[in-house]
mmCIF file of C-alpha atoms and ligand atoms in Angstrom:
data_model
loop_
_atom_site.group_PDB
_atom_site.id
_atom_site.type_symbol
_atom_site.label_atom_id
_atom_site.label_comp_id
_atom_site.label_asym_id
_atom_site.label_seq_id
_atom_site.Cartn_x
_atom_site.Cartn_y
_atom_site.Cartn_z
ATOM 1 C CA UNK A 147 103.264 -230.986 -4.182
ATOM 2 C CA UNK A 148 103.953 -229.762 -0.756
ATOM 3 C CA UNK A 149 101.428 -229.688 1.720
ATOM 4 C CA UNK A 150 100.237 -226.427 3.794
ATOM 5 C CA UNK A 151 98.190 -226.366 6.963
ATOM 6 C CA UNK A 152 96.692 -222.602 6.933
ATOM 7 C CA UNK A 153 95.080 -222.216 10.238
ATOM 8 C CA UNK A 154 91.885 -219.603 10.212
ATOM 9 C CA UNK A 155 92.104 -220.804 6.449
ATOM 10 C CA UNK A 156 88.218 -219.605 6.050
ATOM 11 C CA UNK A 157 89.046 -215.768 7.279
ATOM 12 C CA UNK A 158 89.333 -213.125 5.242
ATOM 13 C CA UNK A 159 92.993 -213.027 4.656
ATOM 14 C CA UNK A 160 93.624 -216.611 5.329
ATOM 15 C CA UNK A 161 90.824 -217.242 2.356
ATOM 16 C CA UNK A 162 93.234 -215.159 -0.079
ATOM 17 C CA UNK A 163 96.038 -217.041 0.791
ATOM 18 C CA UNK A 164 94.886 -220.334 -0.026
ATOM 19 C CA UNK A 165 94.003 -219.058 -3.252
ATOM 20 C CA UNK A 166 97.626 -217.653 -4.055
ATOM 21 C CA UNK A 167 99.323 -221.132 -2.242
ATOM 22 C CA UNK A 168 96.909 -223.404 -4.705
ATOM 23 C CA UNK A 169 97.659 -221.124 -7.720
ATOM 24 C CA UNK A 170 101.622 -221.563 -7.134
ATOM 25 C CA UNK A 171 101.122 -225.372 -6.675
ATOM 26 C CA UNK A 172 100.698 -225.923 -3.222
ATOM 27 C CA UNK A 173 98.610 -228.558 -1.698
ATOM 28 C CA UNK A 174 96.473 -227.028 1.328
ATOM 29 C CA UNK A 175 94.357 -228.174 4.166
ATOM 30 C CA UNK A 176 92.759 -225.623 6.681
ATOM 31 C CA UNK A 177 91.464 -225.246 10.412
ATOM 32 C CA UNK A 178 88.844 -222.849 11.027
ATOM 33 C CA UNK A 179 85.923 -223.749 14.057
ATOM 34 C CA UNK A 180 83.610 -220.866 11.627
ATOM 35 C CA UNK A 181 83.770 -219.000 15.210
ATOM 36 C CA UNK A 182 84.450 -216.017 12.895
ATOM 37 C CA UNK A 183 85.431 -217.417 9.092
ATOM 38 C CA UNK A 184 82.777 -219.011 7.598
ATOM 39 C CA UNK A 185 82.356 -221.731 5.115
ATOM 40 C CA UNK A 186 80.649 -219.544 2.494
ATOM 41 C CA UNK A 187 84.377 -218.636 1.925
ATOM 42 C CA UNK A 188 84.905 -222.054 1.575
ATOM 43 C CA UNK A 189 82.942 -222.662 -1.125
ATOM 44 C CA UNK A 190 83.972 -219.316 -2.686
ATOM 45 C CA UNK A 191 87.814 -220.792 -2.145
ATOM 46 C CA UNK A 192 86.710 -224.129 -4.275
ATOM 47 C CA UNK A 193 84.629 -222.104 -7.026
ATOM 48 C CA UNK A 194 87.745 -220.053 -7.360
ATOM 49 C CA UNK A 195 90.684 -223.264 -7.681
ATOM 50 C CA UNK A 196 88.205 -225.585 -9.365
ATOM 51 C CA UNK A 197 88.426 -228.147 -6.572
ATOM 52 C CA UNK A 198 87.655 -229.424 -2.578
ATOM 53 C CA UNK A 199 89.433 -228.068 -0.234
ATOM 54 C CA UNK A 200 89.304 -229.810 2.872
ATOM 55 C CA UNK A 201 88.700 -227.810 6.761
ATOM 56 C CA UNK A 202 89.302 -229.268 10.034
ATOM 57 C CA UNK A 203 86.342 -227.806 12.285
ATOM 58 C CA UNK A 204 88.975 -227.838 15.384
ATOM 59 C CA UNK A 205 89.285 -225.129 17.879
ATOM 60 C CA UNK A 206 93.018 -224.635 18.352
ATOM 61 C CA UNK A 207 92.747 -223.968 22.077
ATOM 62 C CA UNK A 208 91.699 -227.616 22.384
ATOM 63 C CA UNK A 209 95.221 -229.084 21.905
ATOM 64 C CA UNK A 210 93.931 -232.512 21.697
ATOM 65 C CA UNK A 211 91.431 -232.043 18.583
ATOM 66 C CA UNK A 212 94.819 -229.793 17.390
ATOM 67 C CA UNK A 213 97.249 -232.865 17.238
ATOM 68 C CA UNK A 214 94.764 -235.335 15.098
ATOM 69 C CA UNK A 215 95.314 -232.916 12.452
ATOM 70 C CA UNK A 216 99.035 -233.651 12.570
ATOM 71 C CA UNK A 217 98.413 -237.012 13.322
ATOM 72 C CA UNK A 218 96.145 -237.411 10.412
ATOM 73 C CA UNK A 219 98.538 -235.024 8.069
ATOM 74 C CA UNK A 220 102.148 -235.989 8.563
ATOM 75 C CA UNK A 221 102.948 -234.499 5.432
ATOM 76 C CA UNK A 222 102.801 -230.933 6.696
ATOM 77 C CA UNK A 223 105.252 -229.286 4.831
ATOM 78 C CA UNK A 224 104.496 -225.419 6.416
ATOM 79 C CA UNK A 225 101.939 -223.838 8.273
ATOM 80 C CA UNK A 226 100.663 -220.243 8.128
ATOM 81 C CA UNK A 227 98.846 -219.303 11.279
ATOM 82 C CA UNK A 228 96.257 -216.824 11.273
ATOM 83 C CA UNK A 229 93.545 -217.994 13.544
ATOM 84 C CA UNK A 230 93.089 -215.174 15.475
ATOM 85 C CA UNK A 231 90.395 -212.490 16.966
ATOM 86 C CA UNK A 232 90.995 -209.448 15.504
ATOM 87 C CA UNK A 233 89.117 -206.844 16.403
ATOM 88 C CA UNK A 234 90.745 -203.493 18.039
ATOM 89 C CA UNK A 235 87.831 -202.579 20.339
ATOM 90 C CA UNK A 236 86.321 -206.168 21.120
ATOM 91 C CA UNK A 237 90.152 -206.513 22.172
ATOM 92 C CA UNK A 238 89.578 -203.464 24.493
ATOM 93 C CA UNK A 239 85.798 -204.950 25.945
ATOM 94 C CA UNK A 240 87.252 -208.551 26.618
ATOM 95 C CA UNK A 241 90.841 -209.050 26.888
ATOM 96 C CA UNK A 242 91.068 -212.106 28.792
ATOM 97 C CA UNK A 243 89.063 -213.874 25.691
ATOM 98 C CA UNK A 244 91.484 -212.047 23.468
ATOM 99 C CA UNK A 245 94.750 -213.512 25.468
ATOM 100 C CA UNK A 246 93.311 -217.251 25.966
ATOM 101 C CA UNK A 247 92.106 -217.506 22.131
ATOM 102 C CA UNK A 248 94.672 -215.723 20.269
ATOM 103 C CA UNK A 249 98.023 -217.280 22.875
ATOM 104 C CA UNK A 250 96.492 -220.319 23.750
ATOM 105 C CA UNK A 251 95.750 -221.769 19.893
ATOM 106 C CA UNK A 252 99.115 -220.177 19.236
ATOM 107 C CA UNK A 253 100.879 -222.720 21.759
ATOM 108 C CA UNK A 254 98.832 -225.478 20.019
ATOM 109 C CA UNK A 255 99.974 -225.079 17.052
ATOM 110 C CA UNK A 256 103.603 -224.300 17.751
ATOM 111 C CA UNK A 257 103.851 -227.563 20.421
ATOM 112 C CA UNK A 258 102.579 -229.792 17.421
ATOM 113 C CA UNK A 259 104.731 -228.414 14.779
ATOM 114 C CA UNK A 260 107.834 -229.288 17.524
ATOM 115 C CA UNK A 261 106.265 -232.231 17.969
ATOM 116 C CA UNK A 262 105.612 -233.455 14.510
ATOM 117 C CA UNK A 263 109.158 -231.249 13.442
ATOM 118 C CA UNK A 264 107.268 -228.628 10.922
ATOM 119 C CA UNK A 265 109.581 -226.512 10.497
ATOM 120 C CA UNK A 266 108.602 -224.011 8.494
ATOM 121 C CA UNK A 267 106.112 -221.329 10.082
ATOM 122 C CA UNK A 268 104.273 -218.122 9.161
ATOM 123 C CA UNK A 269 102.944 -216.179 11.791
ATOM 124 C CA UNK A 270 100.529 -213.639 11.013
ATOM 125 C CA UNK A 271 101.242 -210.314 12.791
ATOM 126 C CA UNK A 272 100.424 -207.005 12.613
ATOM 127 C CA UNK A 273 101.460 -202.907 12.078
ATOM 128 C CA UNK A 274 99.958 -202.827 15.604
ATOM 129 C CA UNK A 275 102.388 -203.480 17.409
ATOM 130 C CA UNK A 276 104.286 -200.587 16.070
ATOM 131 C CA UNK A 277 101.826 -198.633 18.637
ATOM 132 C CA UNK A 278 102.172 -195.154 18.095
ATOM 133 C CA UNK A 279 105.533 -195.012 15.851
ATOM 134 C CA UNK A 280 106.928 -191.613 15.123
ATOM 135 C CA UNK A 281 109.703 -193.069 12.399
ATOM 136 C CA UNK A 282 107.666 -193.068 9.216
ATOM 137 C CA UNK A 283 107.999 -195.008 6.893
ATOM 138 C CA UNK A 284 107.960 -197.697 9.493
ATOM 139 C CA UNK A 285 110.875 -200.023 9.588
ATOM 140 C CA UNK A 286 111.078 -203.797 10.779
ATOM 141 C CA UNK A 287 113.857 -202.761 13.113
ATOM 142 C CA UNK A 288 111.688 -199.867 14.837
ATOM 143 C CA UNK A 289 111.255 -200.432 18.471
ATOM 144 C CA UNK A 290 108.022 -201.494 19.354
ATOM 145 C CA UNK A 291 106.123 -199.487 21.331
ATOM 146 C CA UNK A 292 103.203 -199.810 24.080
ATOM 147 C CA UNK A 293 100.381 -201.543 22.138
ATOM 148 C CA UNK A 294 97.419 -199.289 21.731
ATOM 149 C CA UNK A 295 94.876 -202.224 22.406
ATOM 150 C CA UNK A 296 95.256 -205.958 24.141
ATOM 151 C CA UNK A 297 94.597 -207.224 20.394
ATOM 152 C CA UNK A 298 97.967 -205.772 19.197
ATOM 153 C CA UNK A 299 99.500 -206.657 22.472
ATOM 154 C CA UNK A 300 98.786 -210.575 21.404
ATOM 155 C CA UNK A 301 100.657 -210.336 18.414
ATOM 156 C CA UNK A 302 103.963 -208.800 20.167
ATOM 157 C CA UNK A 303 103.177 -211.585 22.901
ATOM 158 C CA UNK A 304 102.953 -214.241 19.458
ATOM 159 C CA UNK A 305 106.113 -212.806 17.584
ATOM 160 C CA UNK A 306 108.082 -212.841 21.300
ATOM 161 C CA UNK A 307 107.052 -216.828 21.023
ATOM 162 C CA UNK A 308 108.222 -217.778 17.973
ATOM 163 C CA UNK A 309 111.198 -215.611 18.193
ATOM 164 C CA UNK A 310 111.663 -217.613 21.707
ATOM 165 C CA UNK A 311 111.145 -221.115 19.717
ATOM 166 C CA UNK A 312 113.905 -219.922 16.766
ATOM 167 C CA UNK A 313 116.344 -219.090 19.472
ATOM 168 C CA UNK A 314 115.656 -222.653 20.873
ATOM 169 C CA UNK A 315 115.354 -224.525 17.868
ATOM 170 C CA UNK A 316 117.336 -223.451 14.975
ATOM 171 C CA UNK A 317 115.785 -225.683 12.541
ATOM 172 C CA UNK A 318 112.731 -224.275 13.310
ATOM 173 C CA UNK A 319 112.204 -221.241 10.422
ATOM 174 C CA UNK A 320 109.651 -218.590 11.491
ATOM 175 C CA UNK A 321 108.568 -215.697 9.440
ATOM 176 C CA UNK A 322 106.673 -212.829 11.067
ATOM 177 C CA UNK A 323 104.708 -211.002 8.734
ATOM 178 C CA UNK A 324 103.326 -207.764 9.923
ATOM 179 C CA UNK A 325 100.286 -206.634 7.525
ATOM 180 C CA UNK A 326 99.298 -202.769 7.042
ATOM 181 C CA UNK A 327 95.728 -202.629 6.329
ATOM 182 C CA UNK A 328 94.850 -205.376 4.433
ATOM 183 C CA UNK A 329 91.209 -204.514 2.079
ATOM 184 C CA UNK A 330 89.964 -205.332 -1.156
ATOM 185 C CA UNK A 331 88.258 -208.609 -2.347
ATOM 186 C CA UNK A 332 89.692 -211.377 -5.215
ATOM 187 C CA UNK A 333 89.332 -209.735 -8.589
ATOM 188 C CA UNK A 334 86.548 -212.405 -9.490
ATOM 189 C CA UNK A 335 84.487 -211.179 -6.212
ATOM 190 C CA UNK A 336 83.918 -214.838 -5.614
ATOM 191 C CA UNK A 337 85.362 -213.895 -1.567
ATOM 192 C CA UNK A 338 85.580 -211.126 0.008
ATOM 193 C CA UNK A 339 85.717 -209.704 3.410
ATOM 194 C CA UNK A 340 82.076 -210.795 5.205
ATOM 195 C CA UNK A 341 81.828 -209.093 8.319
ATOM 196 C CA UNK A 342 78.023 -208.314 9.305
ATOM 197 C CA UNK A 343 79.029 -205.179 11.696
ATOM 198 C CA UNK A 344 82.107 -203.962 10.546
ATOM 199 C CA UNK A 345 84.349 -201.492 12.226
ATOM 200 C CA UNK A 346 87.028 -201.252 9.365
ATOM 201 C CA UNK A 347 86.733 -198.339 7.210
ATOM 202 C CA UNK A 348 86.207 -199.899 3.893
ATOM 203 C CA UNK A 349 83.928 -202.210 4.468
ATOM 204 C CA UNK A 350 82.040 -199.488 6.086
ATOM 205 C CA UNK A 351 82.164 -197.170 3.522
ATOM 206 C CA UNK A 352 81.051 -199.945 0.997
ATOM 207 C CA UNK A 353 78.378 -201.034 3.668
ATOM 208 C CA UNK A 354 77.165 -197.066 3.110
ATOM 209 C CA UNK A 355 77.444 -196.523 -0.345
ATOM 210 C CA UNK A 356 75.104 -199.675 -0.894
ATOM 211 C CA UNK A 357 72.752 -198.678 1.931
ATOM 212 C CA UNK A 358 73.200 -201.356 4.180
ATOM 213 C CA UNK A 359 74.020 -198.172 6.710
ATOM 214 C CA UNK A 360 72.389 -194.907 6.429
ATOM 215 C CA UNK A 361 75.615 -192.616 6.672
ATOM 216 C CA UNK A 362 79.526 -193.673 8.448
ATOM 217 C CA UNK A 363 81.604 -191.164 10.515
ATOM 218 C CA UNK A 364 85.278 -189.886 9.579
ATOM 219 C CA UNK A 365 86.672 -190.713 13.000
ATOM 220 C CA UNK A 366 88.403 -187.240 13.722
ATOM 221 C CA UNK A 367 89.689 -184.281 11.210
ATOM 222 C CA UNK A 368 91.792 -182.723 13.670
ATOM 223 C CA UNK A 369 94.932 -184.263 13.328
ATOM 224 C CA UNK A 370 98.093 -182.773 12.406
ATOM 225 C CA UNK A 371 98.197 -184.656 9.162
ATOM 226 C CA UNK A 372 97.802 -183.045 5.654
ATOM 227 C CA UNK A 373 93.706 -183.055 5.633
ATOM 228 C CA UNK A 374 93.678 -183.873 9.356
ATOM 229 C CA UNK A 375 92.530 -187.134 8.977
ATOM 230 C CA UNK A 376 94.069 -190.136 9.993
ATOM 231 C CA UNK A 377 96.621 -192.172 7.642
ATOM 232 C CA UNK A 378 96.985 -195.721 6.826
ATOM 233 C CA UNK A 379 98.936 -197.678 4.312
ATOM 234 C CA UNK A 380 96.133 -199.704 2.494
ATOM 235 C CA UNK A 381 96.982 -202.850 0.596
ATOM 236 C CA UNK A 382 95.325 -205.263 -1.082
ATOM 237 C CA UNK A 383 94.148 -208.478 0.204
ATOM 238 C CA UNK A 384 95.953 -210.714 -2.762
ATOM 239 C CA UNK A 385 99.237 -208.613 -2.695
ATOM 240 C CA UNK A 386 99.129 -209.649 1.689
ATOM 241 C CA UNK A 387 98.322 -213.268 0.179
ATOM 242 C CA UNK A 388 100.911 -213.426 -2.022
ATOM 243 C CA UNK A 389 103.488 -212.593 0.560
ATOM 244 C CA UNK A 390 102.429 -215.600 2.462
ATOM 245 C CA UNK A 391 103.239 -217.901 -0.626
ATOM 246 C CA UNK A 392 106.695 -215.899 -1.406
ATOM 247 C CA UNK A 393 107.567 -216.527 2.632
ATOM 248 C CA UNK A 394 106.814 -220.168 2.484
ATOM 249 C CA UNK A 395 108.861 -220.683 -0.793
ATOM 250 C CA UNK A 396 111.661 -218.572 1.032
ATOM 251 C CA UNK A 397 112.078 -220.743 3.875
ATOM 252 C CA UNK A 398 110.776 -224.000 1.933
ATOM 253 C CA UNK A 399 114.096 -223.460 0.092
ATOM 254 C CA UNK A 400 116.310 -222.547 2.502
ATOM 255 C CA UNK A 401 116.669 -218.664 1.155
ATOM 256 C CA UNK A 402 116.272 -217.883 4.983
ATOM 257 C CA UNK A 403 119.560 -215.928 5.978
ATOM 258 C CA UNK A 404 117.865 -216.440 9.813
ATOM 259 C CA UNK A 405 115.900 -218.766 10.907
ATOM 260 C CA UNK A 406 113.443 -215.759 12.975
ATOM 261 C CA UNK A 407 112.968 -212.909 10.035
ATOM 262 C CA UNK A 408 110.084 -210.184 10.231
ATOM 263 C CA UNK A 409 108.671 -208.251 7.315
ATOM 264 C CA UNK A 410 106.200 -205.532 6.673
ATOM 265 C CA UNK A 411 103.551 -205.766 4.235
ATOM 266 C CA UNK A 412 102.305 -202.401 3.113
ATOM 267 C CA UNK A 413 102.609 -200.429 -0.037
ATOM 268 C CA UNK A 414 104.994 -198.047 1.103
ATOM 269 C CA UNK A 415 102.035 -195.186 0.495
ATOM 270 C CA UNK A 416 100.265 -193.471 2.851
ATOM 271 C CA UNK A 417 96.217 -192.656 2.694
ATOM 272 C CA UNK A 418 94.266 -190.263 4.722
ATOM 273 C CA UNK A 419 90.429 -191.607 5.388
ATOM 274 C CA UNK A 420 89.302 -188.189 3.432
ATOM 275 C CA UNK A 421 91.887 -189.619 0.212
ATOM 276 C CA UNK A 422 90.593 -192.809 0.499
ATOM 277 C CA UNK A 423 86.604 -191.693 0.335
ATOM 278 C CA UNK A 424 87.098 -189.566 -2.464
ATOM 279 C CA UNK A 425 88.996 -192.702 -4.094
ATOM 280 C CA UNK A 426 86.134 -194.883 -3.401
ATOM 281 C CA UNK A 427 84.361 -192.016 -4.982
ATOM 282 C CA UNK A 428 86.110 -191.522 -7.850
ATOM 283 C CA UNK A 429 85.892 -195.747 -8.938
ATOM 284 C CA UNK A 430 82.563 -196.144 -7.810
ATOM 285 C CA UNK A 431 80.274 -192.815 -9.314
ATOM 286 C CA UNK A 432 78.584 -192.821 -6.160
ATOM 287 C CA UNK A 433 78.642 -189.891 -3.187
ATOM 288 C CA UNK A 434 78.999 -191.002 -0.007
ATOM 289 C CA UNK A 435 77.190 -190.036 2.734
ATOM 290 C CA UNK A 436 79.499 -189.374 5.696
ATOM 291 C CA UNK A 437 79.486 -186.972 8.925
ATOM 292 C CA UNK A 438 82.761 -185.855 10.681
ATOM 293 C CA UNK A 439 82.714 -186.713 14.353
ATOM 294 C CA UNK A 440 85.114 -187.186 17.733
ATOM 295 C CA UNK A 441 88.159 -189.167 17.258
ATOM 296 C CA UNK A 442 88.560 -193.211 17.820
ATOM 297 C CA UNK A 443 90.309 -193.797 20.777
ATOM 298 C CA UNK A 444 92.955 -196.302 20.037
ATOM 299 C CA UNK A 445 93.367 -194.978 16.698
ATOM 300 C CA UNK A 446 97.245 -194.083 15.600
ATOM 301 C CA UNK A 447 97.125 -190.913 13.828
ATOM 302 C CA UNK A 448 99.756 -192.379 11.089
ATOM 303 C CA UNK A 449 101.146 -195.653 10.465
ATOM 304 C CA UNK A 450 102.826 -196.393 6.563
ATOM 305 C CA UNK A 451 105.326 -198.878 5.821
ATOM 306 C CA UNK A 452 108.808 -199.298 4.151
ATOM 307 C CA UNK A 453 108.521 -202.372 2.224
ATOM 308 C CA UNK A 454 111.950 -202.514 0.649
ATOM 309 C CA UNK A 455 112.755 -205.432 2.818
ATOM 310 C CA UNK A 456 109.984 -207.864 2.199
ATOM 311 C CA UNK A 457 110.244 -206.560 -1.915
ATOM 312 C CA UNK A 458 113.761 -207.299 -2.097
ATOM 313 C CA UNK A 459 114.293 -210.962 0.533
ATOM 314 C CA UNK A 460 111.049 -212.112 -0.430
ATOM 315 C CA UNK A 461 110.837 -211.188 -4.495
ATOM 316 C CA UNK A 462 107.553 -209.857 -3.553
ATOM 317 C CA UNK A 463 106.023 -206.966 -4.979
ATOM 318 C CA UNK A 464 102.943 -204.733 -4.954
ATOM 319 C CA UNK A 465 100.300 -205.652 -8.224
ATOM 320 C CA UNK A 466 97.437 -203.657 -6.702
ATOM 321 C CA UNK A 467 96.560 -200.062 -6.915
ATOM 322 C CA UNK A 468 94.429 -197.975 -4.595
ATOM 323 C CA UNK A 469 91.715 -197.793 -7.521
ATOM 324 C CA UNK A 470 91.743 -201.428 -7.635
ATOM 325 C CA UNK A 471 91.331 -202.077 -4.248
ATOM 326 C CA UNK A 472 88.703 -199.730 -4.282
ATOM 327 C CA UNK A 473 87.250 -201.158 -7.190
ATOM 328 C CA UNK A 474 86.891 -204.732 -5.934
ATOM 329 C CA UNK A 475 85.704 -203.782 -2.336
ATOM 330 C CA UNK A 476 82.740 -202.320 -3.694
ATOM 331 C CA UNK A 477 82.013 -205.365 -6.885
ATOM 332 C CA UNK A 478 82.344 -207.795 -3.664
ATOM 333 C CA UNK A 479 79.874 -205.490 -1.584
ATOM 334 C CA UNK A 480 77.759 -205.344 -5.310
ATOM 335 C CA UNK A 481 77.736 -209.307 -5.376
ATOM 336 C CA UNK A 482 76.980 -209.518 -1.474
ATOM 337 C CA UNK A 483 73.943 -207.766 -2.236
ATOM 338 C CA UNK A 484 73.188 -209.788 -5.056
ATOM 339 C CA UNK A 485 74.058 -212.755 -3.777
ATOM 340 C CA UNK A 486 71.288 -212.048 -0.610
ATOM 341 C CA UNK A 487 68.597 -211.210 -3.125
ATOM 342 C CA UNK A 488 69.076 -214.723 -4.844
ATOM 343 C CA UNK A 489 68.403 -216.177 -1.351
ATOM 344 C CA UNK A 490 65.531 -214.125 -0.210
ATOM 345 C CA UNK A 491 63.948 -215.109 -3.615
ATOM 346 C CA UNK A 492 64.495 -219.190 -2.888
HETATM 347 C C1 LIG B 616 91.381 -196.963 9.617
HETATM 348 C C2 LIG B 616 91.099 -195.474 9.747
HETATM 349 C C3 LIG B 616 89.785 -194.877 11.659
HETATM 350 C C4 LIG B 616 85.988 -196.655 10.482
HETATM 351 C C5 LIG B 616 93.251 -202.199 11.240
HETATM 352 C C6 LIG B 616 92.818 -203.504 11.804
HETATM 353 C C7 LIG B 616 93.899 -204.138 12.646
HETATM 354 C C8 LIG B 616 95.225 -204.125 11.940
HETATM 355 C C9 LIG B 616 95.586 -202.721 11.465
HETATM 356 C C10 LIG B 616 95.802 -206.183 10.841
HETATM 357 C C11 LIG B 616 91.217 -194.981 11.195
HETATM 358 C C12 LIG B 616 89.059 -194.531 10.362
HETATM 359 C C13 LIG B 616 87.321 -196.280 10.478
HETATM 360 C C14 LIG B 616 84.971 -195.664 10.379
HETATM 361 C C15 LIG B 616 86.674 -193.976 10.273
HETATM 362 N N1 LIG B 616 95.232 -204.978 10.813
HETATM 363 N N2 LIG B 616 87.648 -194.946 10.374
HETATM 364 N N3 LIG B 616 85.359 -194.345 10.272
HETATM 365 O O1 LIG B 616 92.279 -199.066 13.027
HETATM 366 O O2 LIG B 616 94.039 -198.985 11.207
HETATM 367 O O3 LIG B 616 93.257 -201.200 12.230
HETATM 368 O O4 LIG B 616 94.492 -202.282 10.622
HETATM 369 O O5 LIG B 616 96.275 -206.751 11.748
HETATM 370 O O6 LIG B 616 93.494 -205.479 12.864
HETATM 371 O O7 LIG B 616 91.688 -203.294 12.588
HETATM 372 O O8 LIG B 616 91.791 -199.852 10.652
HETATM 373 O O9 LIG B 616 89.903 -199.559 9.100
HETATM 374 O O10 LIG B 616 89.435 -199.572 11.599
HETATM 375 O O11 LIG B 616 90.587 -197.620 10.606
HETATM 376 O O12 LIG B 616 86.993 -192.780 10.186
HETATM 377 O O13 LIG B 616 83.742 -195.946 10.384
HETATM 378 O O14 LIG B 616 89.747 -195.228 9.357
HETATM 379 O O15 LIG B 616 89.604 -193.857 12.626
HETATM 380 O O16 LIG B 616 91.787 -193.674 11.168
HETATM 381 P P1 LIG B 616 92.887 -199.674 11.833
HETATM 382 P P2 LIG B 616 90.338 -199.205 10.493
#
């Protein structure tokens, strides 16, 4: 059983993943300092697999507490990296913490997988750094543009790294996986995404249509797309974490045809806001209560992806529809609730 270090392994996507590796018969350990995962996703991680999975409390910018990992786990077979801040406009209030957090546990990692000759590495990028794109569907080989926030300017800086260290080292494999917009929850609702104040749409319209917020804001009509609101190419979170698995098994058995390969991970479809409320709508029964207002700065007006690489190099393929990302956004928000009640009871 081959062993996987999944860094940010008690995040929201790096959660999923762990699921998907352990189904397919991986062994994993994570890092995560629960500066923004948590370790209710943990336990939703071990309620899900049936057993312990184990979590280094180590912040990666500390490269000492980052090498007893490896010291104490030289049977590190891969490691996916997402450990990463990821908000777009907590990016745009404090870069600097964005560029030492997100580059600096980055270099960690990557010295100790030279070090300790990993050699197989998923890095976890992002549609961002497509910027503003006008070549839709989006291909890997599109140039990349200026970077709309410093958050999306990290991940070019990341993929420019690893692409450096594949040049360098070519026994060093490096996938770059570039998500869409990942939403959703496991089908059981065990995890989800937990975000307290979220910015992201879904979570926000789930957020509303529970009552945690009064009423959300379509960020901008006036585009010149078909309802003239923005569009995105939403996927769900276990199709993203089943990529992950499919890239590791790719370069775990030498598929790679280079040793530096970048795929996108969308659907291939692309949603406006309006589609996807009336969506949420449609799977939920309930009305939600929204206002049109100004547009995001920052915001793309459309991003979608051609998948065709990543479906056809990585035998990967789409198993979840928009209803059924809908569907299990709003169970996991149901189950948050829930879940809150219990506690307030005890
Ligand atoms: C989507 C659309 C908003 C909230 C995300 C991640 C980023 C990256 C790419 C992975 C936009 C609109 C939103 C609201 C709204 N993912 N909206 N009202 O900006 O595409 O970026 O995906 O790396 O990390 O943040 O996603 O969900 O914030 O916005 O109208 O209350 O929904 O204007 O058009 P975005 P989002």
């Amino acid at each position: 059983m081959k062993k996987i270090l999944v860094t940010g392994g008690c995040g929201y996507i790096g959660g999923h993943t762990i699921v998907d590796l352990i189904a397919n018969g991986f062994e994993v350990i994570s890092v995560d300092d629960l500066s923004r995962g948590s370790l209710r996703m943990l336990q939703g991680i071990e309620k899900i697999v049936g057993k312990p999975v184990k979590n280094y409390k180590v912040n990666l910018c500390d490269a000492d507490d980052t090498e007893t990992i490896f010291i104490e786990n030289p049977d590190i077979a891969g490691i996916i990296h997402f450990a990463a801040y990821k908000s777009v406009p907590e990016s745009v209030q404090s870069p600097l913490n964005y560029y030492r957090n997100n580059i600096d546990s980055l270099v960690n990692v990557l010295q100790c997988a030279a070090n300790y000759k990993v050699n197989n590495f998923v890095f976890s990028s992002s549609c961002s750094v497509y910027g503003n794109t006008t070549t839709l569907p989006v291909e890997e080989t599109a140039p990349l543009a200026e970077p709309e926030s410093p958050y999306a300017r990290t991940k070019q800086i990341g993929e420019a790294i690893c692409r450096d260290l594949a040049k360098q080292n070519p026994d060093f494999n490096v996938t770059l996986l570039r998500y869409f917009n990942p939403v959703g929850a496991h089908p059981t609702v065990l995890i989800g995404e937990l975000q307290e104040k979220p910015e992201n749409l879904v979570p926000v319209i789930t957020q509303t249509a529970i009552g945690k917020r009064a009423e959300m804001t379509v960020f901008g009509t006036d585009y010149p797309t078909r309802d003239g609101s923005c569009v995105r190419d939403y996927i769900h979170v276990m199709d993203i974490a089943n990529a992950h698995t499919k890239a590791l098994q790719y370069t775990l058995a030498g598929e790679n045809t280079t040793n530096c390969d970048v795929f996108n991970l969308g659907t291939g479809n692309g949603v406006t806001v309006l589609e996807l409320i009336k969506a949420f709508e449609k799977v939920s029964g309930e009305k939600l209560n929204y206002i049109i207002g100004d547009r995001r700065p920052g915001d793309v007006v459309e991003v979608y992806a051609n998948n065709a690489k990543a479906r056809a190099l990585l035998d990967w393929d789409i198993k979840y529809n928009l209803d059924q990302m809908m569907d299990t956004a709003w169970r996991w928000e149901q189950a948050m609730k829930k879940e809150a009640a219990r506690i307030s009871m005890n």
